[in-house]
Structures are given as structure tokens and as C-alpha cells.
Amino acid sequence: MRWSNYYLMTAREAPRDAEVVSHRLMARAGLVRRLAAGIYTMQPAGWRTMRKLMAIVRREMERAGAVELSMPAIQPAELWEESGRWFKYGAELLRMEDRHGRRFCFGPTHEEVITDLVRRDVKSYRQMPLNLFQIQTKFRDEIRPRFGLMRGREFIMKDAYSFDADEEGLDRSYQAMYGAYSRIFEACGLEYSVVEADQGAIGGSSSHEFMVLADTGESAVASCAACGYGANVERAEIGALPQPEAAGAEGDGPRRVSTPGATTVAEVAGMLEVDRALVVKTLIYETDDGLAAVAIRGDREVNEVKLLNVLGGLGLRLASAEQVAAATGGPLGFSGPVGLSPEVRLVVDESARQLAGFVCGANAGDEHLVSVHWDRDVASARPLEWVDVMTAEASDPCPRCSGGELRISRGIEVGHIFKLGTAYSESMNCTFTDEAGRLRPAEMGCYGLGIGRTAAAAIEQGHDDGGIVWPVPLSPFTVVLSLLDPGDDAVRSAADGLYEELEAKLAPGGFDVLYDDRRERPGVKFKDADLVGFPVRVVVGGRSLRAGGAEVSNRQDGEREVVPLDGVSDVVLRRLLPGVF
Ligand code: ATP
Ligand code: MG
């Protein structure tokens, strides 16, 4: 491709709303252009990267036995009512009506449509296993679209859905996708890790996320270097924490003490001169089923994703001061588990179980209780629900091995695989006849991979001050050939000849060349080549010809050499495929 004919315009400035480096560089390199919040045009060079990524995804999905199809973006409301998600999905679902008043949505995902398809075609266990995938545009009306393609509203996803006759089959389908995803991110040249993920409301039996590690990632990941445990912080478990010493024997409590103005754990612990871990903090939440109180060790934070899984329903939020007063009889900041109204559901984090003689709010203004014991003072009034709702923190003990410590890092979730089980097949009646002639719901899995988000993640991982440093497989073009003296006929004809030869020699390996034959100054060409991030650059100019040919260099490390013109394509191939040439 000749740059003079191509549509690739770079810019010096990034848009003002571009907060992360991938967004800034994608905009400056002329890869994407914002049309509206979270909605982008893929300009030709950006689309080329997506096409290369989609080719890798297709290849590995097909190798794993998945079959491509294409489903509509617009989906009828009835299907979503059948699965129960028309009401559950919330404001992220873009709903619309046609001219006849029929209700539709723009698909944020395709479980309903695929289940409807398969239930009509598949009648017998003999027709399974099946895995169907598509690469298609989704719409999710995200509250905070940001970071360019990383969290768009309209975005391209590869989504796949597996159907099996039994759980063992689902295990095999899931493992096949686990392997395919690993090969995809490997083939893209990305550094990634696989972690256990929250299963959310659907509550399938297994779920993993593929994370590209990067400081700008929106996800926090807990991992143990000693044993390899890794989980999204939304669900990460924690090993046994060291316990604070018990304060006082069971005989002497509980006692009411005055704690004027002390509403935070730090203030209470300071005033009463106790370890923060010995203060039990009680938070009141509003849930779909009324108010709930969660008690946790004072030195730790509640994980609201875990809490929602425990409490059920669609959402939760901290109760207002009025709600707290109505439920506990005391002001905000002085709540505690003792004497709490039985109408408030109480759950207690496991971390607080070993505490003896602890401190907690007295459900009265400016007062706390000391020397409190769970069995004597709380459980005697109501059965206790022990739960895990604690947020993992750096240096926490690993839940899987002894001696290991958790590390917290940030990651970009590029892929998500999920065992759905029979949630959709039951609600939507996707059944088949098994070997014994019984009617059973299919065991389903679903597998998503963000195309734009993966491309953005590659840039978060590969860039420097000059611009993008693409991994070879994802660069819009593998090689940029820069013609430095376009007015000099001899130079131009040497570069034209080299361009033809490079195209011919590189194409069989799947590599491509952008020939920068524009009438621009050398400085502009060098800056643009660095900004767009082509892995290999070949420069032909009067000076390079006098030095013996063309100059070949790598974007990654800048390593350069002058090569006779007839040896350039071999040298380029050697750089692209070290070990082969
Ligand atoms: P997130 O927690 O980041 O919102 P999700 O759990 O909603 O992601 P899934 O429903 O599992 O995401 O979608 C599968 C994949 O689609 C994700 O792993 C991600 O790569 C991509 N994806 C999801 N939402 C977006 C978005 N708003 N913009 C770009 N890609 C997205
Ligand atoms: Mg989401």
C-alpha cells in the first residue's frame, strides 16, 4: 500500500478526553475517531489491526472446534422476557420500539438469540457438543464510557456459546475455550494472566478472566507468586489472617462506653486504645429485600461484589442516615450487631469470627460497646450468618498455599469465559432427549473476547515516548518503507523497486508493507512511523544509497544496519521471523 493513496492522517494533539495512553495514541496515530461518547469509527489503519486480530481469533476458535455464524444486532424484547433479563439488565440495555410499537433492544450479548436458535434445531444428545461463535457489534449503554475502545458503548466482541449434553461435556468445551484463548493472546504477543472471576447473579460453576497486565487496567487482580493462585479482587479469597489479642475475659462485658464524636474505626480504636482489628465495623445497606447489616473487622474493607452475591438481588447501596436511624435507633457511625432489629438481616464476615471481647457501635449516639462476644451477646438473640465479604489486600495470606502472600496488580479484562450451566436452557426451554430418552436442558457455556479492548490493551503494554510499539501480529502494517528524497528520480526508482520486491517476498508470510512515498520532510516521516509503531522500518534516501543501500531498523529497540538493496527483504524476514531465516 502506498501511503500517498492511503487514508492515514496523524495528529500532534490527542483529544482532551483521552485519559490513558492507548486512547491518546490511537487517536494521534489516526486509528480511531470518536463520533459520540463511547462510539468510534475505526479508521483504515485501526481497522487493519482489528482485522488481523479477528483473523487470529477465527483461526484459534475454529481449531478448537467452534463454528462461525452471524446473529442480528437488534433483538426482540420477548426473548429477553423469556430469560428474565428484560427487567434485570438495567440501563445498560438500549431499548427501542419499531413503528408498530414492538419492543426491541440492541444486543449487549447474545445468550437469548443463540438459545432460541439452538432450541429449534437441536433435539437429541447426538447433535452435541456444539460451539457457535460470531464476531459482531454490541451495544451497552455504559455509565462511564471511557478510555477509547477500552470501554466503549458500541464495540466489537467475539462471542461464543457452547451446548453440551452433560456437565462432563461442558467441562471439555470450557477447557477447549480456555486453551483457545490462551493461544489467541499468545499469538498476539501479549503478556496476560488467567484469573478466577466473579460469577455474578447467574452463578455458574466456573468462570475465568483473561487479563492483560497494565497499570491503567480497570480490574484489580490478586495473585500468589508461590503457588500461582490468581483471582479478580471481586472474588479473591484470603487465607487465615493473624488475629488481634482478645481483650478481657467473657465474664466482664459487654459494657457501654462513651466515645463522643468517634465515628471512624481509627477514632474509636485511638480513643479506646485498642487494635483496629478488634473493632467490629457495621455497615447498613439497602438491598432489593430491605435493609441488611454487614459486620466486618475494623481494619478491613467490605467487598460489595461478594456482598451482593451473598445478599442476592440486583443491586445494593449504603443506607442513608435516616434509614440507619430507623433501623438501629442510633445515628450513622455508631451501628453495631448487638440488639439490632430482627428486621435487619445481619451477615458477619468470617474475619471477625475469632474476635473475642471486641468493640462495636452501641446503636446509640456517641457510644460503643466493649468486651463483646459473638455467642454470648449476638448469637443468643439470632442465628449468625458467617460469610466471606472481605476485600483482598496486598500481603494478605494466600488462600491456597501456606506461606504465600497475595500481590495486587492491575489488569485489563480482555476475555471472559463462563460456565452458564442450565440457567438459560431451563428458562428458555432449550431441551434435548438424552441417551435414556429423557428430556433434559442443555449445559451451556459462554465465551467473550473484546476485539477493540484487546487492541487497546496491546498499546497499553507496548508504547514509548515516540508512540505505539506494536507486537508484530497486530501492527496495521508490518513494515514501513520510507522514501526520503521523493524528488530524486534515482532514489525514487530504487525505492519503487524495493517496494515491489518487499511486497512479493513478505506477503506469503502474512506480512505487509506501507510505502511512505508522500511528499513530506524526513522528520515528518520518521515521527509518523514511530507514532503508528510499525515493527520494522526500511529507509531509502540519497544518503543510504551512498552508504551502500537501505537502512533497516526495529521499532522496538532501534537497532539499525545498512543493507545492500538486494538483501533487504532477507534481512527484514530475519528480523520478523528470528530462528526461521
Ligand atoms: P466489564 O466488567 O469490563 O464491564 P464485562 O464483564 O461486562 O466487562 P463481558 O460481558 O464478559 O464483559 O464481555 C466479554 C468481553 O467483552 C470482555 O472481556 C471485554 O473484552 C469486552 N467488553 C465488555 N464490555 C466492553 C466495553 N464496554 N467496551 C469494550 N469492550 C468490552
Ligand atoms: Mg460490563
XYZ file of C-alpha atoms and ligand atoms in Angstrom:
613
model
C 0.000 0.000 0.000
C 1.280 3.472 -0.892
C 0.819 5.989 1.891
C 0.132 8.675 -0.741
C -3.050 6.763 -1.631
C -3.815 5.542 1.846
C -6.036 7.117 4.481
C -3.716 7.557 7.451
C -3.579 11.024 8.977
C -1.662 11.502 12.191
C -2.178 14.322 14.660
C 0.117 16.128 17.025
C -2.520 16.562 19.729
C -4.644 13.967 21.453
C -8.326 14.686 22.201
C -8.855 16.301 25.582
C -10.960 13.438 26.958
C -8.188 10.880 26.290
C -7.041 9.839 29.766
C -4.992 6.730 29.016
C -2.054 6.246 26.700
C -3.777 3.772 24.362
C -6.625 6.213 23.750
C -4.216 9.117 23.156
C -2.021 7.117 20.803
C -4.897 5.519 18.877
C -6.317 8.981 18.241
C -2.979 10.604 17.383
C -1.937 7.716 15.122
C -5.161 8.100 13.131
C -6.521 4.673 14.070
C -9.889 5.653 15.552
C -12.078 8.736 15.589
C -14.787 9.480 18.151
C -18.268 10.031 16.761
C -20.132 10.296 20.072
C -19.443 9.234 23.668
C -18.210 5.624 23.553
C -18.846 5.353 19.797
C -15.922 5.256 17.380
C -15.128 4.987 13.694
C -12.275 2.568 13.028
C -10.168 4.401 10.510
C -8.430 2.221 7.902
C -5.192 1.574 9.815
C -7.095 0.862 13.025
C -9.442 -1.468 11.180
C -6.420 -3.293 9.719
C -5.235 -4.059 13.248
C -8.723 -5.293 14.154
C -8.828 -7.470 11.046
C -5.511 -9.065 11.928
C -6.716 -9.705 15.464
C -10.027 -11.121 14.200
C -8.104 -13.451 11.855
C -6.133 -14.844 14.806
C -9.351 -15.216 16.812
C -11.138 -17.022 13.953
C -8.212 -19.354 13.362
C -7.966 -20.419 17.007
C -11.735 -20.678 17.519
C -12.026 -22.965 14.503
C -9.019 -25.011 15.648
C -10.906 -25.535 18.910
C -13.954 -26.793 17.019
C -16.127 -23.672 17.180
C -18.297 -22.792 14.173
C -18.858 -19.218 12.979
C -22.281 -17.698 12.382
C -23.692 -14.187 12.461
C -26.646 -13.117 14.585
C -28.707 -9.911 14.394
C -27.751 -6.889 16.468
C -31.431 -5.989 17.013
C -33.266 -8.457 19.246
C -36.973 -8.748 20.161
C -37.967 -7.998 23.764
C -39.952 -11.252 24.042
C -36.780 -13.335 24.094
C -35.374 -11.207 26.895
C -38.623 -11.517 28.822
C -38.387 -15.280 28.499
C -34.914 -15.336 30.036
C -35.970 -12.784 32.628
C -33.306 -10.270 31.614
C -35.559 -7.614 30.058
C -36.095 -6.280 33.593
C -32.849 -7.405 35.187
C -30.373 -5.963 32.705
C -30.964 -2.374 33.706
C -29.966 0.816 31.956
C -27.058 -0.718 30.029
C -29.637 -2.315 27.713
C -30.517 0.032 24.857
C -34.228 -0.479 24.300
C -36.232 0.737 21.323
C -39.564 0.453 19.578
C -40.332 -0.021 15.911
C -43.099 1.820 14.032
C -45.660 -0.751 15.183
C -44.779 -0.242 18.834
C -42.951 -3.574 19.070
C -40.135 -3.535 21.587
C -36.545 -4.415 20.754
C -33.084 -3.972 22.164
C -29.669 -3.576 20.606
C -27.893 -6.743 21.739
C -25.317 -6.281 24.514
C -24.707 -10.059 24.330
C -26.430 -12.976 22.570
C -27.368 -15.756 25.017
C -31.084 -15.312 24.259
C -30.726 -15.356 20.483
C -28.375 -18.341 20.372
C -30.534 -20.315 22.828
C -33.583 -19.600 20.684
C -31.721 -20.808 17.594
C -30.409 -23.997 19.127
C -33.674 -24.993 20.842
C -35.332 -25.055 17.418
C -32.638 -27.167 15.750
C -31.239 -29.483 18.391
C -33.422 -32.306 19.632
C -31.024 -35.095 20.563
C -27.810 -35.606 22.521
C -26.343 -36.926 19.262
C -26.308 -33.376 17.856
C -23.978 -32.145 20.593
C -21.413 -30.911 21.564
C -21.832 -27.644 19.683
C -19.927 -24.407 19.920
C -21.085 -21.429 17.854
C -19.325 -18.082 17.622
C -19.599 -14.726 15.910
C -17.581 -11.528 15.715
C -20.101 -8.745 15.940
C -21.012 -5.283 17.138
C -22.558 -4.967 20.606
C -24.100 -2.001 22.332
C -24.012 -1.429 26.082
C -25.063 1.919 27.422
C -22.154 2.026 29.892
C -22.489 4.609 32.693
C -18.946 5.784 32.121
C -17.748 5.104 28.607
C -14.067 5.998 28.679
C -10.545 5.103 27.693
C -11.452 4.983 23.990
C -12.029 1.457 22.708
C -11.332 0.002 26.124
C -14.782 0.829 27.479
C -16.932 1.875 24.576
C -20.700 1.777 24.271
C -20.634 0.329 20.763
C -17.855 -2.247 20.495
C -16.877 -5.402 18.651
C -16.867 -8.661 20.553
C -16.151 -12.230 19.652
C -18.795 -14.191 21.500
C -19.127 -17.962 21.557
C -21.708 -20.266 23.122
C -21.310 -23.983 23.778
C -24.070 -26.582 24.175
C -23.417 -29.970 25.760
C -25.465 -32.939 26.865
C -23.930 -33.142 30.339
C -21.540 -31.475 32.760
C -18.558 -33.516 31.644
C -19.192 -32.272 28.122
C -19.390 -28.695 29.364
C -16.048 -29.217 31.158
C -14.470 -30.288 27.875
C -15.977 -27.373 25.925
C -14.811 -24.962 28.613
C -11.285 -26.377 28.604
C -11.161 -26.117 24.805
C -12.037 -22.408 25.047
C -9.540 -21.887 27.855
C -6.883 -23.314 25.537
C -8.045 -21.315 22.512
C -7.999 -18.035 24.472
C -4.508 -18.780 25.760
C -3.304 -19.398 22.201
C -5.008 -16.228 20.923
C -3.337 -13.895 23.435
C -0.053 -15.740 22.996
C -0.271 -15.342 19.218
C -0.974 -11.623 19.652
C 2.304 -11.269 21.520
C 0.587 -10.082 24.719
C 1.586 -10.668 28.315
C -1.525 -11.951 30.036
C -2.673 -13.951 33.003
C -5.768 -16.031 33.655
C -7.641 -15.461 36.901
C -10.751 -16.764 38.638
C -13.644 -14.399 38.061
C -16.797 -13.449 39.879
C -19.769 -15.445 38.610
C -22.304 -12.760 39.419
C -26.019 -13.304 39.544
C -26.133 -16.201 37.101
C -23.870 -18.113 39.470
C -22.473 -20.695 37.085
C -19.950 -23.179 38.359
C -16.801 -21.734 36.889
C -15.535 -18.560 35.297
C -12.144 -17.184 34.301
C -10.971 -13.836 33.034
C -8.018 -13.252 30.752
C -6.194 -10.160 31.921
C -3.578 -8.130 30.117
C -1.490 -6.710 32.935
C -1.203 -2.925 32.756
C -1.217 -0.143 35.347
C -4.187 1.536 33.680
C -6.336 -1.605 33.920
C -9.762 -1.127 35.484
C -9.630 -4.539 37.177
C -7.644 -5.408 40.277
C -6.128 -8.871 40.383
C -4.880 -10.754 43.436
C -2.187 -13.319 42.767
C 0.226 -15.524 44.668
C 3.699 -15.919 43.217
C 4.335 -19.010 45.357
C 1.501 -21.225 44.067
C 0.096 -19.413 41.027
C -3.327 -18.651 42.550
C -4.916 -15.717 40.764
C -8.357 -14.143 41.070
C -10.144 -10.921 40.313
C -10.247 -8.944 43.578
C -14.051 -9.011 43.134
C -13.909 -12.638 44.216
C -10.414 -13.286 45.610
C -10.369 -15.399 48.757
C -7.985 -14.705 51.619
C -6.092 -17.117 53.867
C -6.362 -17.006 57.658
C -5.450 -13.549 58.960
C -3.360 -13.037 62.076
C -5.726 -12.310 64.989
C -5.528 -9.488 67.496
C -5.281 -10.486 71.140
C -8.589 -10.972 72.969
C -9.486 -8.079 75.223
C -10.878 -9.163 78.550
C -12.449 -12.409 79.681
C -16.027 -13.400 78.863
C -17.164 -12.594 82.380
C -16.860 -8.841 82.174
C -18.979 -7.493 79.432
C -20.449 -6.062 77.448
C -20.029 -2.547 78.733
C -21.226 0.721 77.288
C -18.519 3.364 76.941
C -18.743 6.953 75.836
C -16.994 7.738 72.532
C -18.022 11.290 71.709
C -17.720 12.129 68.034
C -15.819 8.941 67.209
C -17.479 7.643 64.037
C -14.490 6.069 62.256
C -12.702 2.888 63.273
C -9.429 4.802 63.636
C -11.033 7.314 66.007
C -12.710 4.622 68.105
C -9.547 2.487 68.281
C -7.492 5.540 69.229
C -9.906 6.700 71.918
C -10.237 3.239 73.499
C -6.577 2.320 72.905
C -7.321 -0.985 71.139
C -6.103 -2.587 67.927
C -8.241 -1.503 64.927
C -8.729 -5.197 64.166
C -10.568 -5.558 67.458
C -13.203 -3.002 66.474
C -16.098 -4.561 64.567
C -17.395 -2.191 61.925
C -21.076 -2.494 60.968
C -22.392 -1.070 57.704
C -26.068 -0.863 56.834
C -27.017 -1.474 53.194
C -30.219 -1.040 51.285
C -30.944 -4.153 49.205
C -33.799 -5.346 46.987
C -35.192 -7.151 50.070
C -34.913 -4.354 52.618
C -32.058 -3.385 54.900
C -29.077 -5.579 55.697
C -26.205 -5.083 58.121
C -22.728 -6.381 57.428
C -20.205 -6.659 60.245
C -16.509 -6.923 59.468
C -13.180 -6.460 61.219
C -12.452 -2.752 61.554
C -9.137 -2.889 59.762
C -10.696 -4.380 56.604
C -12.984 -3.280 53.776
C -16.236 -4.819 52.575
C -16.179 -6.170 49.018
C -19.518 -5.127 47.551
C -19.394 -7.684 44.722
C -19.041 -10.524 47.213
C -21.701 -8.902 49.401
C -24.199 -8.685 46.539
C -23.627 -12.373 45.795
C -24.419 -13.162 49.437
C -27.453 -10.889 49.762
C -28.883 -11.562 46.290
C -30.897 -9.176 44.176
C -29.812 -6.753 41.505
C -28.022 -4.094 43.490
C -27.209 -2.557 46.841
C -26.120 0.739 48.261
C -25.202 2.163 51.641
C -28.292 3.186 53.598
C -28.980 6.858 54.300
C -28.621 8.376 57.794
C -32.431 8.314 58.121
C -32.620 4.636 57.203
C -29.818 3.820 59.652
C -31.568 5.727 62.437
C -34.872 3.990 61.729
C -33.262 0.541 61.654
C -30.814 0.760 64.569
C -32.129 3.535 66.754
C -28.763 5.285 66.566
C -27.037 7.732 64.226
C -24.752 6.865 61.310
C -21.312 5.807 62.550
C -22.490 4.074 65.740
C -24.148 0.920 64.353
C -23.366 -2.480 65.836
C -24.607 -6.091 65.755
C -25.875 -6.180 69.374
C -29.576 -5.561 69.784
C -30.111 -4.900 66.105
C -33.724 -5.046 64.960
C -34.578 -8.572 63.748
C -35.984 -6.972 60.610
C -32.455 -6.145 59.509
C -30.649 -9.131 58.041
C -27.234 -9.446 59.707
C -24.266 -11.081 57.979
C -20.843 -11.281 59.591
C -17.558 -11.627 57.787
C -15.536 -14.719 58.709
C -12.608 -12.467 59.563
C -14.445 -11.310 62.680
C -15.284 -14.827 63.893
C -12.218 -15.320 66.091
C -12.553 -11.932 67.756
C -13.235 -12.144 71.481
C -14.014 -9.162 73.638
C -14.334 -6.848 70.676
C -15.565 -3.265 70.369
C -18.601 -2.273 68.303
C -21.085 0.533 67.894
C -23.862 0.630 70.536
C -26.640 1.767 68.160
C -26.755 4.967 70.187
C -25.120 8.334 69.631
C -21.550 8.750 70.937
C -21.482 5.273 72.493
C -19.710 1.991 71.805
C -19.814 -1.413 73.468
C -16.612 -3.090 74.674
C -15.882 -6.709 75.668
C -18.454 -8.050 73.240
C -18.592 -11.792 72.383
C -20.450 -13.239 69.390
C -22.001 -16.258 71.115
C -22.996 -14.569 74.339
C -24.114 -11.173 73.060
C -25.203 -11.546 69.445
C -25.913 -15.185 68.545
C -28.051 -15.647 71.662
C -30.578 -13.296 70.072
C -30.429 -14.574 66.474
C -28.591 -17.206 64.436
C -25.470 -15.730 62.859
C -24.743 -15.875 59.141
C -20.981 -16.184 58.614
C -19.936 -15.082 55.143
C -16.868 -14.042 53.131
C -17.322 -10.418 52.070
C -13.811 -9.095 52.667
C -11.697 -7.323 50.057
C -8.288 -8.900 49.499
C -5.320 -6.612 50.132
C -1.632 -6.748 49.288
C 0.380 -9.048 51.589
C -2.704 -10.988 52.719
C -2.028 -14.694 53.224
C -2.721 -16.823 50.124
C -5.936 -18.863 50.427
C -4.410 -21.845 48.612
C -0.876 -22.390 49.852
C 0.850 -21.939 53.177
C 3.386 -19.157 53.370
C 2.379 -17.470 50.108
C 1.367 -13.813 50.071
C -1.093 -12.095 47.759
C 0.086 -9.375 45.447
C -2.410 -6.914 43.970
C -1.867 -5.762 40.402
C -3.974 -4.099 37.760
C -5.236 -5.707 34.611
C -7.398 -5.126 31.559
C -10.053 -7.815 31.174
C -9.773 -8.803 27.527
C -11.585 -12.125 27.663
C -14.114 -13.836 29.895
C -15.150 -17.492 29.822
C -18.113 -18.695 31.804
C -19.926 -21.933 32.576
C -23.601 -20.998 32.431
C -24.927 -24.461 33.176
C -28.668 -24.695 32.565
C -29.696 -21.144 33.571
C -30.782 -20.161 30.045
C -31.686 -23.586 28.718
C -34.154 -24.017 31.592
C -35.768 -20.602 31.464
C -35.943 -20.743 27.653
C -36.755 -24.408 27.324
C -33.740 -25.460 25.280
C -34.046 -29.184 25.841
C -32.936 -32.392 24.127
C -33.523 -36.113 24.537
C -30.682 -37.883 26.306
C -29.423 -41.431 25.763
C -32.050 -42.831 28.108
C -34.836 -40.986 26.289
C -35.316 -38.329 28.980
C -35.864 -34.669 28.178
C -33.046 -32.521 29.615
C -31.912 -28.889 29.396
C -28.609 -28.320 27.577
C -25.465 -27.459 29.555
C -24.231 -24.114 28.236
C -21.050 -22.083 28.346
C -20.374 -18.589 27.020
C -17.090 -17.065 25.978
C -16.477 -13.372 25.227
C -13.426 -11.564 23.879
C -13.252 -7.819 23.241
C -11.641 -7.018 19.884
C -11.172 -3.273 20.389
C -10.263 -3.677 24.037
C -7.561 -6.205 23.152
C -6.061 -3.853 20.562
C -6.073 -1.029 23.144
C -4.507 -3.352 25.731
C -1.705 -4.162 23.272
C -0.893 -0.440 23.153
C -1.047 -0.077 26.942
C 1.584 -2.799 27.025
C 3.601 -1.613 24.026
C 4.453 2.075 23.700
C 7.219 4.587 24.361
C 7.638 8.348 24.179
C 7.591 8.232 20.380
C 4.309 6.343 20.092
C 2.964 2.824 19.703
C 5.280 -0.212 19.685
C 3.034 -2.868 18.130
C 3.625 -6.564 18.564
C 4.309 -7.813 15.009
C 0.986 -9.722 14.606
C -1.208 -6.688 15.379
C 0.555 -3.838 13.593
C -1.581 -2.302 10.799
C 1.415 -2.908 8.516
C 4.428 -4.967 9.437
C 6.961 -2.847 7.573
C 7.117 0.827 6.678
C 9.329 1.692 3.714
C 10.270 5.356 3.925
C 11.358 7.155 0.763
C 13.387 10.164 1.890
C 14.098 12.100 -1.328
C 10.958 11.705 -3.410
C 12.183 14.387 -5.848
C 15.324 12.423 -6.795
C 14.492 10.045 -9.670
C 17.268 7.563 -8.914
C 16.251 7.286 -5.283
C 12.589 7.022 -6.163
C 13.121 4.241 -8.658
C 15.319 2.330 -6.207
C 12.609 2.645 -3.548
C 9.824 1.703 -6.009
C 11.757 -1.441 -6.927
C 12.365 -2.321 -3.293
C 8.675 -1.835 -2.507
C 7.639 -4.309 -5.217
C 10.169 -6.838 -4.016
C 9.257 -6.495 -0.344
C 5.561 -6.932 -1.098
C 6.251 -10.072 -3.107
C 8.605 -11.644 -0.577
C 6.679 -10.736 2.570
C 3.114 -11.487 1.519
C 3.432 -15.289 1.778
C 4.382 -14.920 5.457
C 1.308 -12.771 6.099
C 3.418 -9.592 6.366
C 2.569 -6.329 4.661
C 4.284 -3.103 3.678
C 3.242 0.521 3.805
C 5.312 2.535 1.327
C 5.730 6.069 2.633
C 6.081 7.811 -0.753
C 4.424 11.032 0.488
C 5.995 14.380 -0.338
C 6.882 15.070 3.269
C 10.086 16.008 5.068
C 12.171 13.146 6.532
C 11.452 14.358 10.068
C 7.704 14.030 9.498
C 8.097 10.531 8.061
C 10.251 9.348 10.970
C 7.890 10.815 13.571
C 4.829 9.288 11.896
C 6.491 5.872 11.551
C 7.361 5.899 15.248
C 3.913 7.158 16.250
C 1.994 4.491 14.323
C 4.509 1.943 15.557
C 5.357 -0.316 12.591
C 7.700 -3.060 13.888
C 10.274 -2.745 11.057
C 11.340 0.376 9.148
C 13.295 0.444 5.890
C 14.689 3.825 4.833
C 15.834 4.602 1.287
C 17.354 8.016 0.524
C 20.331 9.581 -1.224
C 22.422 9.145 1.867
C 21.538 5.496 2.457
C 22.210 4.647 -1.203
C 25.662 6.243 -0.990
C 26.287 4.219 2.185
C 25.510 1.033 0.275
C 21.737 0.513 0.126
C 18.826 0.873 2.576
C 18.757 1.277 6.327
C 16.744 -1.339 8.217
C 15.732 -0.812 11.841
C 13.408 -2.214 14.505
C 10.809 -0.034 16.225
C 11.271 -1.895 19.477
C 14.977 -1.339 20.107
C 16.037 0.981 17.285
C 18.756 -1.435 16.208
C 19.770 -0.430 12.668
C 22.020 -1.620 9.824
C 22.678 -0.596 6.219
C 21.870 -3.429 3.837
C 22.502 -3.707 0.046
C 19.174 -3.292 -1.776
C 19.042 -6.881 -2.980
C 19.489 -8.178 0.569
C 16.818 -6.068 2.249
C 13.911 -8.497 2.081
C 16.002 -11.313 3.585
C 17.145 -9.088 6.427
C 13.567 -7.939 7.094
C 12.302 -11.526 7.138
C 15.114 -12.473 9.503
C 14.047 -9.710 11.847
C 10.370 -10.709 11.676
C 10.962 -14.421 11.995
C 14.124 -14.896 14.020
C 15.036 -18.545 14.099
C 13.372 -19.300 10.764
C 15.654 -17.275 8.493
P -16.521 -5.251 32.262
O -16.511 -5.864 33.636
O -15.197 -4.685 31.857
O -17.684 -4.340 32.011
P -17.992 -7.472 31.317
O -17.786 -8.475 32.388
O -19.214 -6.684 31.253
O -16.714 -6.479 31.288
P -18.378 -9.498 29.333
O -19.839 -9.345 29.349
O -17.776 -10.698 29.919
O -17.691 -8.182 29.941
O -17.882 -9.283 27.824
C -16.852 -10.049 27.239
C -15.711 -9.175 26.770
O -16.173 -8.067 26.005
C -14.910 -8.535 27.888
O -13.951 -9.427 28.391
C -14.274 -7.352 27.180
O -13.113 -7.764 26.481
C -15.324 -6.951 26.177
N -16.110 -5.793 26.660
C -17.097 -5.775 27.569
N -17.598 -4.542 27.738
C -16.903 -3.737 26.885
C -16.949 -2.343 26.577
N -17.817 -1.538 27.173
N -16.080 -1.865 25.637
C -15.198 -2.677 25.031
N -15.113 -3.999 25.272
C -15.949 -4.533 26.190
Mg -19.660 -4.732 31.688
